[in-house]
Coordinates of C-alpha atoms and ligand atoms in Angstrom, one line a residue:
Chain A
M1 CA -113.8 15.8 82.1
E2 CA -113.0 17.7 85.3
H3 CA -115.9 16.2 87.3
H4 CA -114.3 12.8 87.2
S5 CA -110.9 13.7 88.5
A6 CA -112.6 15.2 91.6
Q7 CA -114.1 11.8 92.4
L8 CA -116.5 13.3 94.9
I9 CA -119.5 11.2 96.0
A10 CA -122.6 12.4 97.9
C11 CA -124.4 9.9 100.1
H12 CA -127.8 9.1 98.7
D13 CA -129.3 8.8 102.1
C14 CA -127.7 11.8 104.0
D15 CA -126.0 13.9 101.3
L16 CA -122.6 13.8 103.1
L17 CA -119.9 14.8 100.6
Q18 CA -117.1 12.3 100.6
R19 CA -114.1 11.4 98.5
E20 CA -114.0 8.1 96.8
I21 CA -111.3 5.7 97.8
P22 CA -110.0 2.7 95.8
L23 CA -111.4 -0.5 97.2
K24 CA -110.1 -4.1 97.4
K25 CA -112.1 -6.7 95.3
G26 CA -115.4 -7.6 96.9
C27 CA -115.3 -4.7 99.4
A28 CA -117.9 -2.0 99.8
A29 CA -117.6 1.6 100.9
S30 CA -120.2 2.9 103.4
C31 CA -121.1 6.4 104.4
R32 CA -119.2 7.4 107.5
R33 CA -122.1 9.4 108.8
C34 CA -125.2 7.2 108.2
G35 CA -123.7 3.9 107.2
A36 CA -125.4 3.6 103.7
V37 CA -123.5 1.5 101.2
L38 CA -122.1 4.0 98.7
Y39 CA -120.4 1.7 96.2
R40 CA -118.8 -1.7 95.9
N41 CA -115.9 -3.0 94.0
A42 CA -117.8 -5.9 92.4
T43 CA -115.6 -8.5 90.6
D44 CA -116.4 -8.6 86.9
S45 CA -119.7 -7.0 87.6
I46 CA -120.8 -6.7 84.0
D47 CA -119.8 -10.3 82.9
R48 CA -121.3 -11.9 85.9
T49 CA -124.5 -9.9 85.9
L50 CA -124.9 -10.7 82.2
A51 CA -124.5 -14.4 82.8
Y52 CA -127.1 -14.4 85.6
T53 CA -129.5 -12.3 83.5
L54 CA -129.3 -14.6 80.5
A55 CA -129.9 -17.7 82.6
A56 CA -132.8 -15.9 84.4
A57 CA -134.3 -15.0 81.0
V58 CA -134.4 -18.7 80.0
L59 CA -136.0 -19.7 83.3
F60 CA -138.5 -16.8 83.0
V61 CA -139.8 -18.1 79.7
I62 CA -140.1 -21.6 81.1
A63 CA -141.8 -20.4 84.2
N64 CA -144.4 -18.6 82.1
L65 CA -145.0 -21.5 79.6
F66 CA -145.5 -24.3 82.1
P67 CA -148.0 -24.8 84.9
I68 CA -147.0 -23.8 88.4
F69 CA -149.0 -26.6 90.0
A70 CA -152.1 -28.7 89.4
I71 CA -154.8 -30.1 91.8
E72 CA -156.8 -33.2 91.4
V73 CA -160.5 -32.9 92.3
Q74 CA -161.9 -36.4 92.1
E75 CA -161.3 -37.4 88.5
A76 CA -161.1 -33.9 87.1
G77 CA -157.8 -32.0 87.2
S78 CA -157.1 -28.3 87.3
E79 CA -153.7 -26.7 86.6
I80 CA -152.6 -23.2 86.5
N81 CA -149.9 -21.0 85.0
L82 CA -149.2 -17.4 85.8
F83 CA -150.9 -15.8 82.8
G84 CA -153.9 -18.0 83.5
A85 CA -154.2 -16.5 86.9
V86 CA -154.0 -13.0 85.5
Q87 CA -156.6 -13.8 82.9
S88 CA -159.1 -15.4 85.4
L89 CA -158.9 -12.3 87.6
W90 CA -159.6 -10.1 84.5
D91 CA -162.6 -12.3 83.6
K92 CA -164.0 -12.0 87.1
Q93 CA -164.1 -8.2 86.7
M94 CA -161.1 -7.7 89.0
H95 CA -159.3 -5.6 86.4
S96 CA -157.1 -3.5 88.6
V97 CA -155.8 -6.4 90.6
S98 CA -155.3 -8.5 87.4
L99 CA -153.3 -5.6 86.0
L100 CA -151.3 -5.2 89.2
V101 CA -150.3 -8.9 89.1
F102 CA -149.5 -8.7 85.4
L103 CA -147.3 -5.7 85.7
T104 CA -145.3 -6.8 88.8
T105 CA -144.8 -10.5 87.9
I106 CA -144.8 -10.6 84.1
L107 CA -144.3 -7.3 82.3
I108 CA -141.8 -5.5 84.5
P109 CA -139.5 -8.5 85.1
A110 CA -139.6 -9.2 81.3
L111 CA -138.7 -5.6 80.6
E112 CA -136.0 -5.6 83.2
L113 CA -134.4 -8.8 81.7
I114 CA -134.6 -7.5 78.2
T115 CA -133.1 -4.1 79.1
M116 CA -130.3 -5.6 81.1
T117 CA -129.3 -7.9 78.3
Y118 CA -129.6 -5.1 75.8
L119 CA -127.3 -2.9 77.9
L120 CA -124.8 -5.5 79.2
L121 CA -124.2 -7.6 76.1
P122 CA -122.7 -4.8 73.9
L123 CA -120.9 -3.3 77.0
K124 CA -119.1 -6.7 77.5
F125 CA -117.7 -6.3 74.0
R126 CA -117.0 -2.6 74.6
H127 CA -119.7 -1.1 72.5
I128 CA -122.2 1.4 73.7
P129 CA -125.8 0.5 73.0
A130 CA -128.1 3.3 71.8
G131 CA -130.2 5.0 74.4
S132 CA -128.2 3.5 77.3
Y133 CA -128.5 6.7 79.5
I134 CA -132.3 6.7 79.3
L135 CA -132.5 2.9 79.8
L136 CA -130.4 3.0 82.9
G137 CA -132.6 5.7 84.3
M138 CA -135.7 3.7 83.4
L139 CA -134.2 0.6 85.0
K140 CA -133.8 2.4 88.3
I141 CA -137.5 3.5 88.2
V142 CA -139.0 0.1 87.4
K143 CA -136.7 -2.0 89.5
P144 CA -138.8 -1.9 92.8
W145 CA -141.9 -3.0 90.9
G146 CA -140.6 -6.4 89.7
M147 CA -141.7 -8.8 92.4
I148 CA -140.8 -12.3 91.4
E149 CA -139.5 -13.2 94.8
V150 CA -142.7 -12.2 96.5
L151 CA -144.7 -14.2 93.9
M152 CA -142.5 -17.2 94.8
L153 CA -143.5 -16.9 98.4
G154 CA -147.1 -16.5 97.3
V155 CA -146.9 -19.7 95.4
L156 CA -145.6 -21.5 98.5
V157 CA -148.4 -20.1 100.7
S158 CA -151.0 -21.2 98.1
L159 CA -149.5 -24.7 98.0
V160 CA -149.8 -25.0 101.8
K161 CA -153.3 -23.7 101.8
L162 CA -154.3 -26.2 99.0
T163 CA -152.7 -29.3 100.5
S164 CA -155.1 -29.3 103.3
S165 CA -158.0 -30.1 101.0
F166 CA -156.6 -31.3 97.7
K167 CA -154.0 -33.5 96.2
V168 CA -151.5 -31.0 94.7
I169 CA -149.0 -31.8 92.0
P170 CA -146.1 -29.3 91.6
G171 CA -145.4 -28.2 88.0
I172 CA -142.2 -27.4 86.1
A173 CA -142.9 -23.6 86.6
L174 CA -142.7 -24.0 90.3
W175 CA -139.1 -25.2 90.2
S176 CA -138.3 -22.6 87.5
F177 CA -139.7 -19.8 89.7
A178 CA -137.6 -21.0 92.6
A179 CA -134.4 -21.0 90.5
L180 CA -135.4 -17.7 88.9
T181 CA -135.8 -16.1 92.3
L182 CA -132.2 -17.1 93.2
L183 CA -130.8 -16.0 89.9
L184 CA -132.5 -12.6 90.1
A185 CA -131.1 -12.1 93.6
A186 CA -127.6 -13.0 92.3
A187 CA -127.9 -10.6 89.4
A188 CA -129.1 -7.8 91.7
A189 CA -126.2 -8.5 94.0
T190 CA -123.5 -8.4 91.3
F191 CA -124.9 -5.6 89.3
S192 CA -123.1 -2.3 89.9
A193 CA -124.6 0.7 88.1
R194 CA -121.4 2.5 88.9
D195 CA -119.3 0.1 86.8
V196 CA -121.7 0.5 83.9
W197 CA -121.5 4.3 84.1
E198 CA -117.7 4.1 84.3
R199 CA -117.6 2.0 81.2
L200 CA -120.0 4.4 79.4
D201 CA -117.7 7.3 80.4
S202 CA -114.4 5.8 79.3
K203 CA -115.9 4.7 76.0
G204 CA -117.5 8.1 75.5
D205 CA -114.2 9.8 76.0
K206 CA -112.4 7.6 73.5
E207 CA -115.1 8.2 70.9
V208 CA -114.8 11.9 71.4
A209 CA -111.0 11.7 71.1
A210 CA -111.0 9.5 68.0
Chain B
M1 CA -112.8 17.7 103.5
T2 CA -112.9 18.4 107.3
G3 CA -116.0 18.1 109.3
M4 CA -119.4 16.9 108.1
N5 CA -120.4 18.8 105.0
S6 CA -123.4 17.9 102.9
A7 CA -123.1 18.3 99.1
A8 CA -126.0 20.8 99.1
E9 CA -124.2 23.2 101.4
Q10 CA -121.3 23.3 98.9
G11 CA -123.6 24.0 96.1
L12 CA -123.1 20.5 94.8
C13 CA -125.8 18.1 93.8
S14 CA -125.7 14.4 93.0
C15 CA -127.6 13.1 90.1
H16 CA -130.5 10.8 91.1
V17 CA -129.9 8.6 88.0
C18 CA -126.1 8.3 87.7
N19 CA -124.9 9.6 91.1
L20 CA -122.5 12.1 89.5
V21 CA -121.8 15.0 91.7
S22 CA -121.8 18.3 89.9
R23 CA -122.2 22.0 90.7
L24 CA -125.8 23.3 90.5
E25 CA -125.8 26.8 89.0
Q26 CA -128.2 29.0 90.8
G27 CA -130.9 31.0 88.9
T28 CA -130.4 29.4 85.5
G29 CA -133.8 27.6 85.6
Q30 CA -133.8 23.9 85.1
A31 CA -130.3 22.3 85.7
H32 CA -129.3 19.0 84.0
C33 CA -126.7 16.4 84.8
P34 CA -123.6 16.9 82.6
R35 CA -123.2 13.1 82.3
C36 CA -126.7 11.7 81.7
G37 CA -128.9 14.7 81.2
A38 CA -131.3 14.0 84.1
S39 CA -132.8 17.1 85.8
L40 CA -130.9 18.0 89.0
H41 CA -132.4 18.9 92.4
Y42 CA -130.8 19.3 95.8
R43 CA -133.7 17.4 97.3
K44 CA -136.6 15.5 95.6
P45 CA -139.0 18.3 94.7
G46 CA -142.2 18.4 96.7
S47 CA -141.1 15.4 98.6
V48 CA -143.0 16.0 101.9
A49 CA -146.3 17.2 100.4
R50 CA -146.4 14.3 97.9
C51 CA -145.5 11.8 100.5
W52 CA -148.2 13.0 102.9
A53 CA -150.8 12.9 100.1
L54 CA -150.0 9.3 99.2
L55 CA -149.8 8.3 102.8
I56 CA -153.2 9.8 103.7
S57 CA -154.8 8.0 100.8
A58 CA -153.2 4.8 102.0
Y59 CA -154.5 5.3 105.5
I60 CA -158.0 5.8 104.1
L61 CA -157.9 2.7 101.9
Y62 CA -156.4 0.7 104.8
I63 CA -159.8 0.6 106.4
P64 CA -161.8 -1.1 103.7
A65 CA -158.7 -3.3 103.0
N66 CA -159.1 -4.8 106.5
L67 CA -162.9 -4.7 106.9
L68 CA -164.0 -6.1 103.6
T69 CA -163.7 -9.6 102.3
I70 CA -160.4 -10.5 100.5
M71 CA -161.4 -14.1 99.6
E72 CA -164.6 -16.1 99.3
T73 CA -164.3 -19.8 99.5
G74 CA -167.2 -22.1 98.8
S75 CA -167.7 -25.8 98.5
L76 CA -170.6 -28.2 98.8
L77 CA -170.0 -28.5 102.5
K78 CA -168.9 -25.1 103.7
Y79 CA -168.9 -21.5 102.6
R80 CA -166.8 -18.8 104.1
K81 CA -165.8 -15.2 103.6
D82 CA -162.4 -14.2 104.8
T83 CA -160.9 -10.8 105.7
I84 CA -157.1 -10.5 105.8
V85 CA -157.1 -11.1 109.6
S86 CA -159.6 -13.9 109.6
G87 CA -157.7 -15.6 106.9
V88 CA -154.6 -15.6 109.1
V89 CA -156.6 -16.9 112.1
E90 CA -158.0 -19.7 109.9
L91 CA -154.5 -20.7 108.8
W92 CA -153.4 -20.8 112.5
K93 CA -156.4 -22.9 113.5
T94 CA -155.7 -25.5 110.7
G95 CA -152.2 -25.9 112.1
S96 CA -150.2 -24.1 109.4
W97 CA -148.4 -22.0 112.0
G98 CA -145.4 -21.2 109.9
I99 CA -147.4 -20.0 107.0
A100 CA -149.8 -18.1 109.3
I101 CA -146.9 -16.2 110.7
V102 CA -145.5 -15.4 107.3
V103 CA -148.9 -14.1 106.1
F104 CA -149.4 -12.2 109.3
I105 CA -146.1 -10.4 108.9
A106 CA -146.6 -9.7 105.2
S107 CA -150.2 -8.6 105.3
V108 CA -150.6 -7.1 108.8
T109 CA -147.3 -6.1 110.3
I110 CA -145.6 -4.7 107.2
P111 CA -148.4 -2.4 106.1
L112 CA -148.8 -1.0 109.6
L113 CA -145.0 -0.6 110.0
K114 CA -144.9 1.3 106.7
L115 CA -147.8 3.6 107.6
I116 CA -146.5 4.4 111.1
S117 CA -142.9 4.7 110.1
L118 CA -143.6 7.1 107.2
T119 CA -145.8 9.2 109.4
L120 CA -143.1 9.4 112.1
L121 CA -140.4 10.2 109.5
L122 CA -142.6 12.9 107.9
V123 CA -143.5 14.6 111.2
S124 CA -139.9 14.5 112.4
V125 CA -138.7 16.0 109.1
Q126 CA -141.3 18.8 109.2
R127 CA -140.4 19.6 112.8
R128 CA -136.8 19.7 111.8
S129 CA -136.1 17.2 114.5
R130 CA -132.5 16.4 115.4
W131 CA -133.5 13.2 117.2
R132 CA -131.5 10.1 116.3
P133 CA -130.9 10.7 112.5
R134 CA -129.0 7.5 112.0
Q135 CA -131.8 5.4 113.4
R136 CA -134.4 7.2 111.4
T137 CA -132.4 6.7 108.3
R138 CA -132.2 3.0 109.1
L139 CA -136.0 2.9 109.7
Y140 CA -136.4 4.4 106.2
R141 CA -134.2 1.8 104.7
L142 CA -136.2 -0.9 106.4
V143 CA -139.4 0.5 105.0
E144 CA -137.9 0.5 101.5
L145 CA -136.7 -3.0 101.9
V146 CA -139.7 -4.8 103.3
G147 CA -142.5 -2.8 101.6
R148 CA -142.8 -5.0 98.6
W149 CA -143.5 -8.2 100.6
S150 CA -147.1 -7.0 101.5
M151 CA -148.0 -8.0 97.9
L152 CA -148.0 -11.6 99.1
D153 CA -151.8 -11.8 99.8
I154 CA -152.6 -10.4 96.4
Y155 CA -150.6 -13.2 94.7
V156 CA -152.1 -15.9 96.9
V157 CA -155.7 -14.8 96.1
A158 CA -154.8 -14.5 92.4
L159 CA -153.4 -18.1 92.3
L160 CA -156.1 -19.7 94.3
A161 CA -158.9 -18.0 92.5
A162 CA -157.6 -19.1 89.1
L163 CA -156.9 -22.7 90.2
V164 CA -160.0 -23.7 91.9
Q165 CA -162.2 -22.2 89.3
L166 CA -162.0 -25.3 87.1
G167 CA -162.9 -27.8 89.7
N168 CA -166.7 -28.0 90.4
M169 CA -166.1 -29.0 94.0
A170 CA -165.0 -25.6 95.3
T171 CA -164.8 -22.0 94.2
V172 CA -162.5 -19.3 95.4
K173 CA -163.3 -15.7 94.5
A174 CA -161.2 -12.6 95.1
G175 CA -163.2 -10.0 97.2
P176 CA -163.2 -6.2 97.1
A177 CA -160.6 -6.0 99.8
A178 CA -158.0 -7.3 97.3
L179 CA -158.4 -4.1 95.4
A180 CA -158.2 -1.9 98.4
F181 CA -155.2 -3.8 99.8
G182 CA -153.4 -3.7 96.5
A183 CA -153.9 0.0 96.4
V184 CA -152.5 0.4 99.9
V185 CA -149.4 -1.5 98.9
V186 CA -148.9 0.5 95.8
L187 CA -149.6 3.9 97.5
T188 CA -147.2 3.2 100.4
M189 CA -144.5 2.1 97.9
F190 CA -144.9 5.4 96.0
A191 CA -144.9 7.3 99.3
S192 CA -141.7 5.8 100.5
M193 CA -140.1 6.5 97.1
Q194 CA -141.2 10.1 97.3
F195 CA -139.7 10.5 100.8
D196 CA -136.2 12.0 100.7
P197 CA -134.0 10.6 103.6
R198 CA -131.6 13.5 103.2
L199 CA -134.2 15.8 104.7
I200 CA -133.6 13.9 108.0
W201 CA -130.0 15.2 108.0
D202 CA -130.6 18.8 106.9
P203 CA -131.3 20.2 110.4
I204 CA -128.2 18.6 111.7
Q205 CA -126.1 20.4 109.1
K206 CA -127.4 23.8 110.0
E207 CA -126.4 23.7 113.7
S208 CA -122.9 22.1 113.3
T209 CA -121.7 24.7 110.9
Ligands
ZN1 ZN1 -124.8 8.9 104.4
ZN2 ZN1 -126.7 11.9 85.9

């Protein structure tokens, strides 16, 4: 594996060729020409990301099952969950917008959580899950399209807009989305694709040698 | 490794999936990453042309997105149609200044910032400009970072329209601008993904060596 001993790294933003240096725990290496963060020495990246991902998955299910908030209009009440919002847009012939909301807040975050668990759980126990190369590539493509944190802000803006004319009762999913946003941010901060690739490499070599 | 050498000048190419640096053999057709098998390119293929195409489409859709109605609100007492900007003005008038500022930034400032920044980046790359590469790279990173937040208005409309549907006192309907605005957000996101920031640094390479 001659390409690993060389330890060369090219900056993803300016293509400057640099040599990797060992980092202290928690430190990051940045490009000396453009300042982009090249890699980090994340502590227990795989274990921690897995923990955050599993917790996020539980909250994601809760956030989708329960109402986000409800309003009271005289005696009648009206409550809403995320899928209900997608459905009502679809029913009102706003198919593309409905699809966009469905993809960015339900399907892609769900796929991302499933893929991360599928990859990280076996890796923690030093197994290589099938198709991990393709899944890591896919994860990189879909990642920008999961927008739970933007949805969270959207929920807050809607709340403020509604409180001026209705009595609004926050639902379980509101708190779940708030916690989910924090957990996803934590998972993104601890996840290091470089560590995953390194583990895949070391494991791959051993399997070839055995 | 003395001086500032780009990987491409050395005939090296970093994989866009796994970041592994490997030698790109010339004239052997499609090259693949030895680690993950992804196809290798020195720069994103067709980056500038694709980015322009997406950006121009976004500019065109930006017009209906701002002129048409994004949300219709009706009750027994009042009925109003809001565009993106009039929605922000209404929020400001009702005293929700904080939220008005948030919505203004997400729905007006960020889309404009993205359109203008990407145009600037594309023009400067095509003219092989050597002007402030570090700042331009930072601008690109900013565009990548904040782009997604424009989706805010789409979610607000989706949530409000679904909620108030059940009550008979008021109705909220998503207007045609929601579609156009959603398309602008998606197109500009694709455009910024297509842009290759390494192109900013290529002209600098040529002169220093
Ligand atoms: Zn760099
Ligand atoms: Zn690769």
